[in-house]
XYZ file of C-alpha atoms in Angstrom:
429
model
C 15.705 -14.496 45.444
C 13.839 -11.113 44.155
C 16.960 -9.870 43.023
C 17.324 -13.104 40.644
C 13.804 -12.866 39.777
C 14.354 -9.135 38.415
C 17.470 -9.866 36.854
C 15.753 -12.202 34.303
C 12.869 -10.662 34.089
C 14.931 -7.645 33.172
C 16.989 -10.333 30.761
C 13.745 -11.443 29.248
C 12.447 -8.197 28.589
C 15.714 -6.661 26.871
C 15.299 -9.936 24.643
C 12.060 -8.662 23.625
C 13.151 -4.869 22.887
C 16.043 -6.323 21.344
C 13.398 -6.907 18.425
C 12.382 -4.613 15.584
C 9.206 -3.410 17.204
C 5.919 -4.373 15.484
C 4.650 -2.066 13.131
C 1.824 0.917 14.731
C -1.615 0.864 14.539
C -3.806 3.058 12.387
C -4.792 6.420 13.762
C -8.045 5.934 15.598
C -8.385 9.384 16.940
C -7.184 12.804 16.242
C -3.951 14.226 17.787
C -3.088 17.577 18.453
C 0.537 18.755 18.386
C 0.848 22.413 20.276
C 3.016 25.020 21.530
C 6.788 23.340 19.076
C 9.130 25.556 16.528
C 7.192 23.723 13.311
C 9.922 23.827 10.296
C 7.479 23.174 7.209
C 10.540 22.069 5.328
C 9.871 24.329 2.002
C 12.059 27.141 4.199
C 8.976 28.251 6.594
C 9.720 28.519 10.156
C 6.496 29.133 12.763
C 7.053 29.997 16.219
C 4.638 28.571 18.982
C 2.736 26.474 16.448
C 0.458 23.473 16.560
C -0.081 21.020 13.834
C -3.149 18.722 13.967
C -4.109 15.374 11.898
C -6.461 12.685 11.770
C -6.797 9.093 9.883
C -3.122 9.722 8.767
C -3.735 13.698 6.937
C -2.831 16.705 8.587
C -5.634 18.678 8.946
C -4.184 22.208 10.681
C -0.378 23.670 10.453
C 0.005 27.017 11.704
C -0.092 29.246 15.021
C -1.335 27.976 18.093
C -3.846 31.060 17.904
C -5.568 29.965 14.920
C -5.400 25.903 16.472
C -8.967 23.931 15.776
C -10.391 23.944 19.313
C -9.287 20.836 21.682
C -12.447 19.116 21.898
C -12.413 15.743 20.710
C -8.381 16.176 20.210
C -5.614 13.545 22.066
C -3.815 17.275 22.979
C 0.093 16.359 23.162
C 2.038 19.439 24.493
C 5.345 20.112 22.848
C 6.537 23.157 24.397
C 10.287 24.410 23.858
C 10.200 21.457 20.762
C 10.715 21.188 17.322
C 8.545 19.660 14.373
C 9.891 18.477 11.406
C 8.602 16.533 8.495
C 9.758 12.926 8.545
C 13.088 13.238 6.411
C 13.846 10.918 3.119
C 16.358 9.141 2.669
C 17.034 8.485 -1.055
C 19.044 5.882 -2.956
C 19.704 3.651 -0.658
C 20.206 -0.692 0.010
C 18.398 -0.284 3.148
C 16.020 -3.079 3.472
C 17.991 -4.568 0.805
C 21.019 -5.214 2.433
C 21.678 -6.323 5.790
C 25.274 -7.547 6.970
C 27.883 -6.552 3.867
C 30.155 -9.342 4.867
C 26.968 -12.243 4.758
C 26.063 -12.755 1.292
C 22.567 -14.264 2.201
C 21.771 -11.236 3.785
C 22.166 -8.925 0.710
C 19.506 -8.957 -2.164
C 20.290 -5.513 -3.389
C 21.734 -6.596 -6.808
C 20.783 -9.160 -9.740
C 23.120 -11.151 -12.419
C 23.767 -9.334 -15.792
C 23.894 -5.534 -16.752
C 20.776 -4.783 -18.719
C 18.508 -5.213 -15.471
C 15.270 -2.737 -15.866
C 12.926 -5.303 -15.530
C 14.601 -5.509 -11.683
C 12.183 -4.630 -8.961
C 13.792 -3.292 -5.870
C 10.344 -3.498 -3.667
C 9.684 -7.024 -3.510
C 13.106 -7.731 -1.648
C 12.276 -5.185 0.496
C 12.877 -6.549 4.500
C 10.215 -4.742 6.683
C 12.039 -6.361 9.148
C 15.537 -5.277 9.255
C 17.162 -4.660 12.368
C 19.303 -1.177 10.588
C 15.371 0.426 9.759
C 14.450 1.251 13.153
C 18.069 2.360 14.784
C 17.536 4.679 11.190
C 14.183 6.421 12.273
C 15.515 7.018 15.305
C 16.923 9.737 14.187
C 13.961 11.469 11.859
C 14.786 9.188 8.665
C 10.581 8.246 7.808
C 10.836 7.014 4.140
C 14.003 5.719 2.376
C 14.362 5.211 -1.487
C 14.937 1.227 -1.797
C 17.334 0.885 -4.580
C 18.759 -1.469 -6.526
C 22.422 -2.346 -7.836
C 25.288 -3.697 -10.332
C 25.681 -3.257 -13.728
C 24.484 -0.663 -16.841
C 20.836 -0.831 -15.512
C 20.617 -1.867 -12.230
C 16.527 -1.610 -12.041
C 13.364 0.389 -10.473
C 13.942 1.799 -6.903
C 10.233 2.512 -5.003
C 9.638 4.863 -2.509
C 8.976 2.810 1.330
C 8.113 3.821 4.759
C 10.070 2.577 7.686
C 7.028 1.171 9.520
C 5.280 -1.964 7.968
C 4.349 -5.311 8.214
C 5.629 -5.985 4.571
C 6.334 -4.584 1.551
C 3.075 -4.025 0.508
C 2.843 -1.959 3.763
C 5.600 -0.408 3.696
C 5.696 0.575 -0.453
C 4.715 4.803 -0.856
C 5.202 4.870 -4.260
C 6.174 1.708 -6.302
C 8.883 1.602 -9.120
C 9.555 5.825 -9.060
C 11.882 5.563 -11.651
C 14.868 3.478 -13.401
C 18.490 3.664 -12.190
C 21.257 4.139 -14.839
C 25.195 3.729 -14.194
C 26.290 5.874 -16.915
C 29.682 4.075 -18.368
C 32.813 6.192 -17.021
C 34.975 8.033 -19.565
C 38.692 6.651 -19.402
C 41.007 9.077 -17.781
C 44.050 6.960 -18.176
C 47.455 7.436 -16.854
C 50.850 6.424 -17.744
C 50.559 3.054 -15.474
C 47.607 2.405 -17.548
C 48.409 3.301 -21.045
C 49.024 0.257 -22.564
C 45.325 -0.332 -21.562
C 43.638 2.589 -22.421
C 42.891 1.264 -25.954
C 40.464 -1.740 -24.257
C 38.506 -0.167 -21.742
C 37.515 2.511 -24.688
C 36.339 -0.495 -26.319
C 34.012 -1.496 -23.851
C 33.206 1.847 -23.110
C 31.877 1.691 -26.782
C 30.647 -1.575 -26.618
C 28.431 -0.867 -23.585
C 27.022 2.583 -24.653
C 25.881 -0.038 -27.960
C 24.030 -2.372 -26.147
C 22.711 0.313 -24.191
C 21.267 2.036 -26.764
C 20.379 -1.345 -28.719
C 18.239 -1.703 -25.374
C 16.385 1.867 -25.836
C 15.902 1.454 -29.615
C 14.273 -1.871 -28.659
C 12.037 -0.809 -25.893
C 10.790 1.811 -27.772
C 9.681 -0.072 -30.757
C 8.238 -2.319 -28.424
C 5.901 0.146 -26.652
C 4.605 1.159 -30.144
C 4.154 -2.791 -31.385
C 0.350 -3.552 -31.316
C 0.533 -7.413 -30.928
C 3.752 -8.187 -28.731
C 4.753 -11.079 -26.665
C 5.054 -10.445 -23.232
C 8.439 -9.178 -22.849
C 9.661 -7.874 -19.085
C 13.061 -5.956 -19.626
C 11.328 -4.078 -22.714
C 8.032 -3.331 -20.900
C 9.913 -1.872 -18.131
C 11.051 1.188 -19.673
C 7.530 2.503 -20.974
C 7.298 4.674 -18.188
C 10.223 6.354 -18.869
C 8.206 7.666 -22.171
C 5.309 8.665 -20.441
C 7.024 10.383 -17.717
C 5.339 8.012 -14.957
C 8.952 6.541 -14.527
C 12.249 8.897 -13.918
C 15.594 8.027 -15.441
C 17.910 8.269 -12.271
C 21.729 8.844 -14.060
C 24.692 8.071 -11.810
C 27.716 9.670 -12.813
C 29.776 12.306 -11.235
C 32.090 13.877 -13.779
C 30.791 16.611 -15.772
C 31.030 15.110 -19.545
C 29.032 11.861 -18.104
C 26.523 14.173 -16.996
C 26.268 15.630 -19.891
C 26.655 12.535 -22.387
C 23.892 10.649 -19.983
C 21.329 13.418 -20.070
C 21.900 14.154 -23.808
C 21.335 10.432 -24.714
C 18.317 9.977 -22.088
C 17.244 13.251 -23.926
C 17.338 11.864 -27.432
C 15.474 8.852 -26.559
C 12.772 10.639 -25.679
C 13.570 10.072 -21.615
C 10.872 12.344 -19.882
C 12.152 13.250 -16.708
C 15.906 12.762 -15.721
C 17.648 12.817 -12.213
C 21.496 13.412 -11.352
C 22.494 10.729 -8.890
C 26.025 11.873 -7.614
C 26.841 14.877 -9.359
C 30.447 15.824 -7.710
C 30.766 17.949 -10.809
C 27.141 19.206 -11.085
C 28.375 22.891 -9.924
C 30.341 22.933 -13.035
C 27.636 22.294 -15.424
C 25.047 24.582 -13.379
C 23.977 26.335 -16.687
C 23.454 22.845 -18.691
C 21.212 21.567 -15.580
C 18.960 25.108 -15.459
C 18.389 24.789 -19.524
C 17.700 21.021 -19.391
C 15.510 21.398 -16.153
C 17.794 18.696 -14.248
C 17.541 17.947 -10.404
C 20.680 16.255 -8.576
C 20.811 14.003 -5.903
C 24.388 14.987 -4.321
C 26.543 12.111 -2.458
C 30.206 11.981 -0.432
C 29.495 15.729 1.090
C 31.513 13.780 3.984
C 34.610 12.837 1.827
C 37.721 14.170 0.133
C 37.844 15.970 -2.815
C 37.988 13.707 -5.361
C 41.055 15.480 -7.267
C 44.077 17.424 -5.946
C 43.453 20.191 -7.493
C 40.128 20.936 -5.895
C 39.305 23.024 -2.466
C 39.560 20.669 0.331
C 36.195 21.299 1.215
C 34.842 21.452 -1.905
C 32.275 17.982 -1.026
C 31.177 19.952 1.905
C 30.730 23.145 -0.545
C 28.409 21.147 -2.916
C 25.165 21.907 -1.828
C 25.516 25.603 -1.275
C 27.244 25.954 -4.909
C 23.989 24.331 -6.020
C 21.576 26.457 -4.015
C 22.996 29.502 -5.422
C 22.792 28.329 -9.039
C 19.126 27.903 -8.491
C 19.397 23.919 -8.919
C 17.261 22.162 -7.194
C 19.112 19.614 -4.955
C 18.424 17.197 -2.154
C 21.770 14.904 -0.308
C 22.187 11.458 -0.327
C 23.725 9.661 2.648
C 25.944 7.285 0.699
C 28.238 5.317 3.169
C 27.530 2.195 5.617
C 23.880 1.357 6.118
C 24.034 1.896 9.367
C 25.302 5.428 9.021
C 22.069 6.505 7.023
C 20.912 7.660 10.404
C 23.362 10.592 10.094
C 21.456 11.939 6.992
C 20.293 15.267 9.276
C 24.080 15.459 10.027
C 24.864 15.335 6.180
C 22.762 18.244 6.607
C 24.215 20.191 9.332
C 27.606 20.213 7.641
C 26.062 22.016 4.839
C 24.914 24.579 7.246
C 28.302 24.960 7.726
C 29.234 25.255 4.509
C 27.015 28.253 3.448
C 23.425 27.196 3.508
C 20.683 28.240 5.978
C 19.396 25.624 8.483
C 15.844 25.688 6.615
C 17.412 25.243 2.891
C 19.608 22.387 4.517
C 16.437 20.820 6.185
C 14.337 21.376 2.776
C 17.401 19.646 0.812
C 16.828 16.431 3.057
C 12.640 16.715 2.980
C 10.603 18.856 0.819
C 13.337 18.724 -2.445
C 13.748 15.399 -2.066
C 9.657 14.592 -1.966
C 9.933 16.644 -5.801
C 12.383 14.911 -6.891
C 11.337 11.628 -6.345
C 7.674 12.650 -7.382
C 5.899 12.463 -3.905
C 5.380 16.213 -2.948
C 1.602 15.765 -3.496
C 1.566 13.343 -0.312
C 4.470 13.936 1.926
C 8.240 16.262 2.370
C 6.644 18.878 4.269
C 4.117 19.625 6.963
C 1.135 21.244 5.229
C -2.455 20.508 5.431
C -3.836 17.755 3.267
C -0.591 15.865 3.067
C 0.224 12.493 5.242
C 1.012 13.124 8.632
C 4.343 12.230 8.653
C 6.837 13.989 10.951
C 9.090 13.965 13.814
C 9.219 15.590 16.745
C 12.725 16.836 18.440
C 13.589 18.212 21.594
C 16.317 19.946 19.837
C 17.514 20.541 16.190
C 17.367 18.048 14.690
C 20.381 18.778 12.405
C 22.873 19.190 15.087
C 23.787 15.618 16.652
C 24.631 17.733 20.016
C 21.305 18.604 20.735
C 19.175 15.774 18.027
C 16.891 14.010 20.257
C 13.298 12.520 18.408
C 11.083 12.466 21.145
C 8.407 10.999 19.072
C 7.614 10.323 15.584
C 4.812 9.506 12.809
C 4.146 8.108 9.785
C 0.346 8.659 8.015
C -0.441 9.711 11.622
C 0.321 6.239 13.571
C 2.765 6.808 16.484
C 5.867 4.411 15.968
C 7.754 2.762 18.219
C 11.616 4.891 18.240
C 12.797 1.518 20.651
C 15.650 -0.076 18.545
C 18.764 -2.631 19.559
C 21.011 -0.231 19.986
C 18.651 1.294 22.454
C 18.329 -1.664 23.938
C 22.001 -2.537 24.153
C 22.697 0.902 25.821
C 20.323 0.347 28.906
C 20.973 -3.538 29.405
C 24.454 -2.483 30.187
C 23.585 0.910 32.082
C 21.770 -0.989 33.861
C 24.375 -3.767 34.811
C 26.991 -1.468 35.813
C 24.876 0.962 38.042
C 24.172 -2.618 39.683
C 27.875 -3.095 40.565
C 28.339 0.400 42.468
């Protein structure tokens, strides 16, 4: 009888865990981190460190010798640890999309191509069962982003611990996301065709610039009618908005930064950029950050180094560009973003540039170094803790993690999964 009694107690309880856990409490009282490895993530490494914050702002990051005194502190020993900042995630569906394969489960893209009036944050799902297996593994704050067609809409900047969107949003509608039109490389097979898709290559670089010629005028009309899709690219003129252009091959790049350019585009972002170590000198002049995707792929020509996608972010480093990588497969998978990173580790860069390529130069990039990417004083107290490095998925394991100084809960299904059926098959020995 107390063996059935445990059994669904146990049941019940794995039920409950099975949840995504509710959302932390504001920090009531100061914590004290001491004796980890901290790894600022701008490249700085300090042995035997502490790191100290209150009401959600670290207050102290540095040697344990120079630590504010304990008194009044909730000390947390971290001896023979790690501290890293919380890492970012950018362009991404998550809490957009949830299961591919069920269409009511995906609100990631909108009907029609012109969409910048699009706002990614409002479908954002504080309560997706992906977020918390993500942060897990050190992934804090993700980049919701939208999809489909020319313009697909503003992405926003949201941390993976919230009640709702309003919660959850760091930074609402960072910039605009542009699919820059791909130039026809046709083959034989194709030739007949070639002369059509040039045509709407034309057509949509038109409309697109019909769209920007519009806008524009618009933001200098003094009595307008309210007008959404128009409105929405004012920021992009006063540089509170940043033109994110997708494209990969090199002329794109270059055609989609010279047109952002001479519409009077502020700031512009790379997203992609599998050519971007080609075009190293154009980025430099034109002051051009990249957000690199597929390191884990093949090359996408014959002709290049096998491990050229792995190569990326090391060609980039030594060109001076800054860079941060872009998990870009399954949703799920985003948890392997600090493995994205490792490879590049492999692949030529140092285990702090790598780390800084997946915290601090991604905060810059998406404009939200002033509050978070690394662990200095005055910025939010978001960061993970790891009993190991955190890059290397032998020895990654987040002990504890926080975000604006509120301890989440790391408990996620897969978790849960994993010790319902430990647990049943110990039973049986």
């Amino acid at each position: 009888m107390k063996y059935k009694i445990f059994v669904s107690l146990f049941l019940v309880s794995c039920t409950t865990w099975a949840q995504v856990p509710a959302p932390a409490p504001k920090q009531v009282k100061p914590v004290l981190l001491t004796g980890a490895t901290l790894h600022v993530g701008n490249g700085t490494v300090i042995e035997k460190a502490a790191v100290a914050f209150d009401q959600g702002k670290i207050t102290y990051a540095g040697p344990v010798a120079n630590a504010p005194a304990a008194t009044g502190f909730d000390v947390i020993e971290v001896s023979d640890q790690h501290i890293y900042p919380g890492l970012i995630q950018p362009n991404t569906q998550l809490g957009l999309s949830e299961i591919e394969a069920v269409r009511a489960t995906r609100d990631d893209q909108e009907v029609g191509i012109l969409n910048p009036n699009v706002r990614a944050l409002v479908a954002y799902n504080t309560d997706s069962d992906i977020l918390p297996t993500i942060r897990a593994n050190g992934v804090l704050l993700v980049q919701a982003t939208p999809v489909g067609g020319t313009i697909s809409g503003s992405s926003s900047v949201m941390q993976l611990d919230a009640w709702n969107w309003e919660d959850a949003v760091l930074k609402a509608d960072d910039g605009l996301h542009l699919n820059w039109p791909v130039i026809p490389r046709p083959t034989l097979a194709d030739a007949p065709n070639v002369a059509e898709v040039v045509q709407n290559r034309h057509n949509s670089l038109l409309e697109l610039q019909q769209l920007f010629t519009d806008a524009a005028a618009f933001t200098m009309a003094v009595n307008k009618k309210q007008n959404l899709k128009l409105a929405a690219l004012k920021g992009l003129w006063e540089g509170t908005k940043k033109l994110y252009l997708h494209a990969n091959g090199a002329k794109e790049m270059i055609e989609g930064v010279r047109f952002a350019k001479k519409n009077g585009v502020k700031e512009v972002v790379i997203v992609g950029g599998y050519d971007s170590w080609k075009i190293t000198d154009f980025l430099r002049e034109q002051n051009i950050p990249v957000i690199l995707s597929g390191i884990h792929a093949l090359p996408n020509r014959t002709v290049d180094d096998v491990d050229l996608p792995y190569k990326l972010p090391f060609l980039l480093q030594q060109a001076g560009i800054l860079f941060s990588l872009n998990y870009d497969g399954a949703l799920h998978g985003h948890r392997n973003l600090p493995f994205i990173a490792g490879t590049a580790v492999a692949y030529g860069l140092t285990k702090e540039q790598a780390l800084t390529a997946i915290s601090g130069n991604t905060a810059k990039i998406l404009g939200i170094q002033q509050q978070t990417g690394t662990v200095e004083v005055g910025k939010d107290a978001t960061l993970v803790v790891s009993s190991g490095d955190l890059l290397d998925m032998r020895t990654n394991n987040v002990t504890s993690a926080y975000i604006q100084g509120r301890k989440i809960n790391l408990t996620d299904k897969q978790k849960a999964l994993y010790q319902k059926f430990k647990n049943k098959y110990e039973a049986q020995k």
